Coordinates of C-alpha atoms and ligand atoms in Angstrom, one line a residue:
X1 CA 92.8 95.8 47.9
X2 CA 95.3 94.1 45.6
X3 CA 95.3 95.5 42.2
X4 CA 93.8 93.7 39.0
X5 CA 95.2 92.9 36.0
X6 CA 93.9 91.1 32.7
X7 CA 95.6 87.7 31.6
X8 CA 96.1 88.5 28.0
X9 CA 97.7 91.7 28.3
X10 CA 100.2 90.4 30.7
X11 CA 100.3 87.7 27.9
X12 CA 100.7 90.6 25.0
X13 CA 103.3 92.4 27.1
X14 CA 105.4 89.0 27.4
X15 CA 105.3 88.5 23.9
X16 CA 106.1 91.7 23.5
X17 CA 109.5 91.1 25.5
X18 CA 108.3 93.8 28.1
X19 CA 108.9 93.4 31.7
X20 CA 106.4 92.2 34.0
X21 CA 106.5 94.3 37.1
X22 CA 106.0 92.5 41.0
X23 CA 102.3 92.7 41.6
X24 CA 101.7 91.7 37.6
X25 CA 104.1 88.0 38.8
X26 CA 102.1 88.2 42.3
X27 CA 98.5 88.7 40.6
X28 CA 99.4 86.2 37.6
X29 CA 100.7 83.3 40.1
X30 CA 97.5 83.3 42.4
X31 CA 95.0 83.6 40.0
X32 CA 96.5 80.7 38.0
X33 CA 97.0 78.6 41.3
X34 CA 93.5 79.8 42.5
X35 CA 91.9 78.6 39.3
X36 CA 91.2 81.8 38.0
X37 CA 93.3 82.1 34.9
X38 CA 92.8 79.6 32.6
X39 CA 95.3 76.5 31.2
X40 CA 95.0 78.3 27.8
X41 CA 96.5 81.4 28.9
X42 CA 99.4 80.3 31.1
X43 CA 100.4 77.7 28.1
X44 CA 100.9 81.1 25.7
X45 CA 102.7 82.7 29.0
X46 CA 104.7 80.2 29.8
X47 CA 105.6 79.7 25.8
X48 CA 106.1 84.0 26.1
X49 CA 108.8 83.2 28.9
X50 CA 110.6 80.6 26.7
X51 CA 110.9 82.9 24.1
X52 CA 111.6 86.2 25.5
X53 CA 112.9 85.2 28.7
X54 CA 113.0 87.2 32.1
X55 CA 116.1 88.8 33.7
X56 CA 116.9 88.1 37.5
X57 CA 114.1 90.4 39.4
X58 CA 111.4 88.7 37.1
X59 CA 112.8 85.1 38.3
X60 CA 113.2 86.4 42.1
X61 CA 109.5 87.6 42.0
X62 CA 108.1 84.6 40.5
X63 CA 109.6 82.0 42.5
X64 CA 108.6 84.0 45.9
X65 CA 104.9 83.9 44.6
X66 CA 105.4 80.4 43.9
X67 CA 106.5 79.9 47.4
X68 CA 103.8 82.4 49.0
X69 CA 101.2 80.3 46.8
X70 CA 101.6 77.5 49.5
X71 CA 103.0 76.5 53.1
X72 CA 106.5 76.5 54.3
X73 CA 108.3 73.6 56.4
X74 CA 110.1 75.0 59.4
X75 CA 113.0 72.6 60.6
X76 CA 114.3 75.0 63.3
X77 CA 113.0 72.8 65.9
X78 CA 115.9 70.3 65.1
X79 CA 118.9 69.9 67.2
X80 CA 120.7 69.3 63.8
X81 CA 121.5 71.2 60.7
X82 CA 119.6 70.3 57.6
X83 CA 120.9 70.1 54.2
X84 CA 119.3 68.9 50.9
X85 CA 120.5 67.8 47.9
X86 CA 118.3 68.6 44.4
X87 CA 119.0 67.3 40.5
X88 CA 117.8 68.9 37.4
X89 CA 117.4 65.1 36.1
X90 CA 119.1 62.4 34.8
X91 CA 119.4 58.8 33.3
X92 CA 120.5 56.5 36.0
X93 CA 120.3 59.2 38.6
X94 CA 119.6 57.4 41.9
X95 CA 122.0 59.6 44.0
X96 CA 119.6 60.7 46.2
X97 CA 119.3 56.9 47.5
X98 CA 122.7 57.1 48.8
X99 CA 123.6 60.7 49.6
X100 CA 120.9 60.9 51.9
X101 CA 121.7 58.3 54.4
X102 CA 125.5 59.1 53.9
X103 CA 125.5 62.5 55.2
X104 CA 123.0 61.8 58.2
X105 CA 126.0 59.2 59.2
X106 CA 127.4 62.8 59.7
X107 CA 124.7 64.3 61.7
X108 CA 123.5 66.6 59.2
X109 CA 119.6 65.5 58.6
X110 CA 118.3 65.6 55.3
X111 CA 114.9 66.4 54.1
X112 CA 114.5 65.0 50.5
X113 CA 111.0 66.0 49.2
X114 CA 111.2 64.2 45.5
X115 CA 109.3 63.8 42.6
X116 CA 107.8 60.9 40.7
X117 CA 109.6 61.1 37.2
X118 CA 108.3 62.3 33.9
X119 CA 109.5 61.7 30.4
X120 CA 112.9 60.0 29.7
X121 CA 114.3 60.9 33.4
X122 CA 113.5 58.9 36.4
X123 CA 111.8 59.6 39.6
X124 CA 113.1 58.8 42.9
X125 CA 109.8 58.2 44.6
X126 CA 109.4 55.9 41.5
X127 CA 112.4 54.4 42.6
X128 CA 111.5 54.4 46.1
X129 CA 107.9 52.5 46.1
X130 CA 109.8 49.7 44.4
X131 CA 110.8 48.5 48.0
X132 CA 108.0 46.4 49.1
X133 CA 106.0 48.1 52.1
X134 CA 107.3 51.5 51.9
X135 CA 105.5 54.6 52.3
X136 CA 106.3 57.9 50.0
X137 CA 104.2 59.8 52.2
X138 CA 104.1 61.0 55.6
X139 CA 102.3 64.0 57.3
X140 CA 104.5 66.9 58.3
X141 CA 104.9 66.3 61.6
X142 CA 105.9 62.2 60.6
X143 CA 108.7 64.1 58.8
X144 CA 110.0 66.1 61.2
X145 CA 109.8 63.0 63.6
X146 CA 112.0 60.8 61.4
X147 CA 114.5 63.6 60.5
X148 CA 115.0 63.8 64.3
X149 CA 115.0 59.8 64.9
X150 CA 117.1 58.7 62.0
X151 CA 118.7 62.0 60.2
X152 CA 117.3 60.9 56.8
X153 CA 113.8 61.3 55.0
X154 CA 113.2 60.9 51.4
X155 CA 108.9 61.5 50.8
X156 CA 106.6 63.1 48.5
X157 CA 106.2 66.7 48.9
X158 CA 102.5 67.5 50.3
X159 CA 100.2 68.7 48.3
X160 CA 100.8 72.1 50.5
X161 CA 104.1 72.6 49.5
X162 CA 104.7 74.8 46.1
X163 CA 101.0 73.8 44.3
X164 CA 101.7 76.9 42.0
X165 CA 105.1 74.9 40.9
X166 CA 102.6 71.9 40.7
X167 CA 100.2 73.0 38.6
X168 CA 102.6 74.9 36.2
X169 CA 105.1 72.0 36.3
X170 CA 102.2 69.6 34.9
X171 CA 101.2 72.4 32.5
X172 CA 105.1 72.9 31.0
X173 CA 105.3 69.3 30.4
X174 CA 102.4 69.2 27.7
X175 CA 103.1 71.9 26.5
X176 CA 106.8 71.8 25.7
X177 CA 107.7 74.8 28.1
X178 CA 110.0 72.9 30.4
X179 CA 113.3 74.2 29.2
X180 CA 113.0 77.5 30.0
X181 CA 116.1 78.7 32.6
X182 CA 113.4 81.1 34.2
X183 CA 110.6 78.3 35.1
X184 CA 113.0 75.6 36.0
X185 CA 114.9 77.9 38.6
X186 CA 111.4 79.3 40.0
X187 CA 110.3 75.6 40.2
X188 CA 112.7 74.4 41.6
X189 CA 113.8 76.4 44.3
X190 CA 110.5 77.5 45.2
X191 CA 110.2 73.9 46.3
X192 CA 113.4 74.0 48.1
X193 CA 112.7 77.1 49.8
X194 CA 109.5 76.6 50.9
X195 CA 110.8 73.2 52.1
X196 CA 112.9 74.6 55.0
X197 CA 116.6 73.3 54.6
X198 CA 119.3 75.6 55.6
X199 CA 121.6 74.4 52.8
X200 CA 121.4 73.3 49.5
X201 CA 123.7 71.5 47.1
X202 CA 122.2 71.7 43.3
X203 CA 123.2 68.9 40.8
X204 CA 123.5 70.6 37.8
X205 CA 123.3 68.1 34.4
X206 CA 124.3 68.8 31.5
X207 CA 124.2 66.8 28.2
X208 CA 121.5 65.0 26.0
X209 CA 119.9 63.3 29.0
X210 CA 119.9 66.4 30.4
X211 CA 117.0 69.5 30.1
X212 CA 120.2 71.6 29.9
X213 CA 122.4 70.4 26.5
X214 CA 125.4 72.9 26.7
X215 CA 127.9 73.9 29.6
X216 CA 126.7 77.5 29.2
X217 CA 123.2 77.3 29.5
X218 CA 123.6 74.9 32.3
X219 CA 126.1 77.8 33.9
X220 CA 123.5 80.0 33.4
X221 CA 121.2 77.5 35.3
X222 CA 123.4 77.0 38.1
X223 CA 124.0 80.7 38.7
X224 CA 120.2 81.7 38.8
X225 CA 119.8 79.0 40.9
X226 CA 122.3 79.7 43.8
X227 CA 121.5 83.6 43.9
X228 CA 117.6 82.9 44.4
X229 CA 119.0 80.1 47.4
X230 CA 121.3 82.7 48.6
X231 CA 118.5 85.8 48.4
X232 CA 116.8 83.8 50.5
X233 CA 119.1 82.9 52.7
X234 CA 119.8 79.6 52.2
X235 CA 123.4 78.3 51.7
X236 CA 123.4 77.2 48.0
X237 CA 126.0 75.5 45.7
X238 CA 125.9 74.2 42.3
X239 CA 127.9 71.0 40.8
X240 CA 127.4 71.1 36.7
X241 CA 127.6 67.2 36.2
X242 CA 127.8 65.7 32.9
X243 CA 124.8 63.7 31.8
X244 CA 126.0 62.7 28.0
X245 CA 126.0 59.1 29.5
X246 CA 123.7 57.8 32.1
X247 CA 125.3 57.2 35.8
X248 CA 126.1 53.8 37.0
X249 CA 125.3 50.0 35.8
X250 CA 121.5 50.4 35.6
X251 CA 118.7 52.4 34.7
X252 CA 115.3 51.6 35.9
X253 CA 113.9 51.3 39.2
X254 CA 114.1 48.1 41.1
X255 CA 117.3 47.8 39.3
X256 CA 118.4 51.3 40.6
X257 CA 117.6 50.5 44.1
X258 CA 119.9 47.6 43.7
X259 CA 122.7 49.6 42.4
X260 CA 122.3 52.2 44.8
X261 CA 122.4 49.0 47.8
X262 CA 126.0 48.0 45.9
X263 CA 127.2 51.5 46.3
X264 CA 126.2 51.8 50.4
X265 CA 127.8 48.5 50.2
X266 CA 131.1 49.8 49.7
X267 CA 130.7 48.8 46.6
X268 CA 129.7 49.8 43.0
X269 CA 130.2 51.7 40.5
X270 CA 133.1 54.5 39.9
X271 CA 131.1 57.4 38.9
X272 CA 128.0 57.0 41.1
X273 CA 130.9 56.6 43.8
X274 CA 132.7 59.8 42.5
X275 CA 129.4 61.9 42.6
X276 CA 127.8 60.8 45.5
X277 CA 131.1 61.8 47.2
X278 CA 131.1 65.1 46.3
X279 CA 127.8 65.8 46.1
X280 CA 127.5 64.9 50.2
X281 CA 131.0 66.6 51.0
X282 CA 130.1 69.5 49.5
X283 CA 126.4 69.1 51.8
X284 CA 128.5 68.5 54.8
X285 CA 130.9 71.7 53.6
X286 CA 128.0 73.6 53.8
X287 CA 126.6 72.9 57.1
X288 CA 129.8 73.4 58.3
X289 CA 131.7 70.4 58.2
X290 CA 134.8 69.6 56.9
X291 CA 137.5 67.5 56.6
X292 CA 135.3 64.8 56.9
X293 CA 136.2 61.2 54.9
X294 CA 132.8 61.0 53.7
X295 CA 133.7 57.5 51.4
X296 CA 135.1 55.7 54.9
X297 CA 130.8 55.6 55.7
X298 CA 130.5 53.8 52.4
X299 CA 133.2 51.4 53.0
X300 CA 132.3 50.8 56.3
X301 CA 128.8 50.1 56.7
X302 CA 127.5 53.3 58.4
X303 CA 125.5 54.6 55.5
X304 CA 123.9 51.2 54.9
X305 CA 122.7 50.8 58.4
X306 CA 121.2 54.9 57.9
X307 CA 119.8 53.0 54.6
X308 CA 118.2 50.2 56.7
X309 CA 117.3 52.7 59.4
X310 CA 115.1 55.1 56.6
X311 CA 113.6 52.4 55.0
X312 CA 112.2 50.4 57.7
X313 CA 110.8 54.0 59.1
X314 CA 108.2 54.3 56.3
X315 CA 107.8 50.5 56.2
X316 CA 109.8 49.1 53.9
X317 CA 111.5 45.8 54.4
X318 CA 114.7 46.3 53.2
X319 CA 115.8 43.1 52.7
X320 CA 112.9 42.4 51.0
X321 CA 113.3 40.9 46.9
X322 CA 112.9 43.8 44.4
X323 CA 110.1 43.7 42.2
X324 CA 111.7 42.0 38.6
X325 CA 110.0 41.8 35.0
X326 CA 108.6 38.9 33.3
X327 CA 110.6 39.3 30.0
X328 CA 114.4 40.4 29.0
X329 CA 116.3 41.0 25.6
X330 CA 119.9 40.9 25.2
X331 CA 121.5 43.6 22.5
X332 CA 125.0 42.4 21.6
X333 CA 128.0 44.6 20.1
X334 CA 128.0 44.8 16.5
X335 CA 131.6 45.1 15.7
X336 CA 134.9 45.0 18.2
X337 CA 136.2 48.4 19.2
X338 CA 136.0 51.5 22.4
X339 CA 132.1 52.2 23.1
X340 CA 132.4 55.8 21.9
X341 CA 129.0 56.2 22.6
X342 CA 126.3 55.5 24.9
X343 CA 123.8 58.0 24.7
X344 CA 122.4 59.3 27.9
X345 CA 118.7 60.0 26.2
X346 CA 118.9 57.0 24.0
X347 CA 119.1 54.9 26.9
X348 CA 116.6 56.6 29.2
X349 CA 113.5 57.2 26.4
X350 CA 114.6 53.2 26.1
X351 CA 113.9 52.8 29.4
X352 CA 111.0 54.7 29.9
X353 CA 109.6 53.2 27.4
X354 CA 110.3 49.4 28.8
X355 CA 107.8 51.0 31.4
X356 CA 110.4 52.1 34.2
X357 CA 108.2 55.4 33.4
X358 CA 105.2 56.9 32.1
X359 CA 103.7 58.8 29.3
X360 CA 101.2 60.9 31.5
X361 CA 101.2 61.8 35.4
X362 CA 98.8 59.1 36.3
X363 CA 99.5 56.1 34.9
X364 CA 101.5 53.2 36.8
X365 CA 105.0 52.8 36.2
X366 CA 107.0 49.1 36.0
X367 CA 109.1 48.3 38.8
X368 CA 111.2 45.8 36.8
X369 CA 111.5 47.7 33.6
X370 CA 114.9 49.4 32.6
X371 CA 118.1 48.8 31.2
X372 CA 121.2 47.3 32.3
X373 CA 124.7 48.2 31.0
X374 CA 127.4 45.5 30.6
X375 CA 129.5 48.1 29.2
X376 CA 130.6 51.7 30.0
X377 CA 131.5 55.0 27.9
X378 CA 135.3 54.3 27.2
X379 CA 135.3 50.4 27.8
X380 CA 136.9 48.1 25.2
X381 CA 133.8 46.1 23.5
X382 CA 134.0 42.7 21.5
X383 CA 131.8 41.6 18.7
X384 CA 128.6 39.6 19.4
X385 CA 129.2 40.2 23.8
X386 CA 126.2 41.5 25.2
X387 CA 126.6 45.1 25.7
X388 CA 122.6 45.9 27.5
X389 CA 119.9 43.6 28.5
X390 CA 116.7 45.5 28.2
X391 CA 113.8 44.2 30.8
X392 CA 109.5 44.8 30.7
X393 CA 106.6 43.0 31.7
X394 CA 105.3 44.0 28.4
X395 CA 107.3 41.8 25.5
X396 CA 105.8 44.3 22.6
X397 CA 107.6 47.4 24.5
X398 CA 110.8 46.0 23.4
X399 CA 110.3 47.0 19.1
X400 CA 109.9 50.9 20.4
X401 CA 112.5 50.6 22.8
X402 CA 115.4 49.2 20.2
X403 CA 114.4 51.8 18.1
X404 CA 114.9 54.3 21.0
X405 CA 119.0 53.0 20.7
X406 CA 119.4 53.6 17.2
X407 CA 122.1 56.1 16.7
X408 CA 122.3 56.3 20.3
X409 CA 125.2 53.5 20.7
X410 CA 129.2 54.0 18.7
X411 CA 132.0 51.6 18.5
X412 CA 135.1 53.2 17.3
X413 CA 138.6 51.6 16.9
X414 CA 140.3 54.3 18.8
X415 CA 138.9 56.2 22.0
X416 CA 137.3 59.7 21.6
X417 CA 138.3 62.1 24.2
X418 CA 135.2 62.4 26.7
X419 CA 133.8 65.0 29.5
X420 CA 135.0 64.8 32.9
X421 CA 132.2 63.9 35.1
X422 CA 132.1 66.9 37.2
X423 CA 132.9 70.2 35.3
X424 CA 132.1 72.4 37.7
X425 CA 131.1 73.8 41.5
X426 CA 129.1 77.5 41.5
X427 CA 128.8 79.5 44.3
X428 CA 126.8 82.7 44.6
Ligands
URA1 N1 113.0 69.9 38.3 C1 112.0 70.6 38.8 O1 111.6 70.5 39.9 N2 111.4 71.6 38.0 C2 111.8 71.8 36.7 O2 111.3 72.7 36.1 C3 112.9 71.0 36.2 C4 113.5 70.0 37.0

């Protein structure tokens, strides 16, 4: 018979900055999944974790009762390897769109169980349903058909899958807990692990569209991360990413789908290009495969017909027209000069709230809605040239929206020195 504890004095002893042993994370985790401890009390545990933290056996125990809270995915039955790819979040982050159907052209199959998104980041099942017709979810077994048919599956993870990580990650959000190194590992790689995929690439950001602000906190990140992959034996990498600026043209999610189209197009462009690259070489290294010229598939047309190939497997039409909005602004440069600055959060809580995403889990997000850059980080900007057109169905979202940008935009008169885009790879 498995031993009891009380909520509150694991809650004390948290606070308290005392450890809490195995069978306290084991008892703690079910009975919160299960119903049995309350919202109230996991809100002051999760705020104890914040603040006091937990060292690496704490992390290890509470992500293995966040997998053992749920089912596990078995893809041994492939003839393939399988390889995933997973982002802490980001403005204009719609690698997964291309990455996936890249390295399948390779016959690695990827399982992409994704999120809908939450806050100023975006979602790539949000993303996804913008496609008229398709279908974010599919049973099990559909998965494992289409894995083994086309390579390539990006769906909703069942309600099986992790619901500890579910529940908590709902909870965190309300109750400003997310950015806590300990619950974002556990969440996230109890997910992962739980999912099945022999190897794992992490896509570490870091910057103010990112959870994780600084290069050492996101190190930290990326090194908790790969040793939970690699304790249980999955094949885990890290790429710290910067996320000071958001990625690509377009922000939003029918306008990310189109951008993500230009890219498998051999087009695009140059950091989606650069990242996507590495992220699915550094995939392919994993399972085993290299030397490969991953960017020929891009230039080439293979990864588009994978694209055309996923999509039409959960119904999509993938020449179908992307949902657009009903209304658009212009915001024009205010003086001549380098764009010093354009701020990775400024332009995603801008987006977000256009309506490309929503203030709580259940309400309906805006295909159309986002934000599209006519100029990058670093490019030369002339006065009174449009430099984003911001797009809703909703004309009085545009007032909160401009105000979102304020500060969030610079125009020097020379360049300011700026991050690379990837800073670096982690291995445990
Ligand atoms: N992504 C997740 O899945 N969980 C987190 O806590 C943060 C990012």
């Amino acid at each position: 018979m498995a031993k009891e504890f009380s909520a509150v004095e694991l809650i004390i002893a948290k606070r308290e900055k005392q450890e809490l042993t195995t069978e306290q994370i084991d008892w703690l985790v079910h009975n919160y999944t299960t119903g049995v401890i309350a919202d109230e009390q996991m809100s002051a545990m999760t705020m104890a974790i914040l603040l006091n933290g937990m060292n690496r056996r704490e992390i290890k125990d509470l992500t293995m009762a966040m997998i053992a809270s749920g089912e596990r995915l078995d893809f041994s039955s492939l003839p393939m390897p399988t390889a995933d790819k997973h982002s802490t979040g980001g403005v204009g982050d719609k690698i997964t769109l291309m990455v996936a159907p890249l390295v399948a052209v390779f016959g690695v199959a990827v399982p992409q169980l994704s999120g809908r998104g939450l806050g100023h980041t975006g979602g790539t099942l949000d993303k996804m349903e913008a496609i008229p017709g398709w279908q974010a979810n599919l049973s099990n077994q559909q998965m494992l058909e289409q894995l083994r048919d086309v390579g390539a599956v990006v769906c909703a993870a069942g309600s099986g899958l992790a619901p500890a990580d579910k529940k908590l990650y709902a909870l965190r959000d309300v109750t400003g807990t997310v950015e806590a190194i300990p619950l974002i590992a556990s969440s996230i790689m109890s997910k992962k692990i739980a999912e099945g995929t022999a190897s794992l690439v992490l896509d570490v950001k870091v910057g103010s569209g990112a959870f994780m602000k600084s290069l050492d906190r996101a190190r930290e990140l990326a090194q908790v991360l790969t040793q939970l992959g690699a304790d249980a034996g999955v094949k885990t990498s890290a790429l710290l990413t910067d996320m000071s600026t958001p990625l690509g043209n377009k922000v939003g999610n029918s306008l990310e789908v189109e951008e993500a189209v230009e890219v498998l197009a051999g087009g695009g462009a140059k950091d989606l290009v650069e990242i996507t690259v590495a992220l699915a070489t550094e995939m392919l290294r994993l399972s085993g495969k290299t030397d490969i010229d991953v960017a020929s598939a891009l230039a080439d047309g293979r990864a588009m017909d994978k694209w055309v190939q996923m999509i039409s497997a959960q119904g999509g039409d993938p020449k179908a027209e992307l949902p657009k909005a009903k209304h658009e602004q212009v915001v024009y440069a205010t003086e001549s000069g380098i764009l010093n600055k354009l701020d990775a959060l400024a332009v995603g809580t801008a987006s977000w709230r256009l309506g490309a995403g929503r203030a709580r889990k259940e309400d309906p997000v805006q295909f159309g809605a986002g934000v599209i850059l006519h100029a990058k980080r670093g490019d030369q900007v002339t006065k009174g040239e449009p430099l984003l057109t911001l797009f809703t169905d909703e004309e009085n979202r545009f007032a909160r929206a401009l105000e979102a940008l304020d500060g969030g935009i610079e125009i020097g008169v020379t360049a300011k020195d700026q991050a690379a885009l990837i800073l670096d790879r982690i291995q445990s």
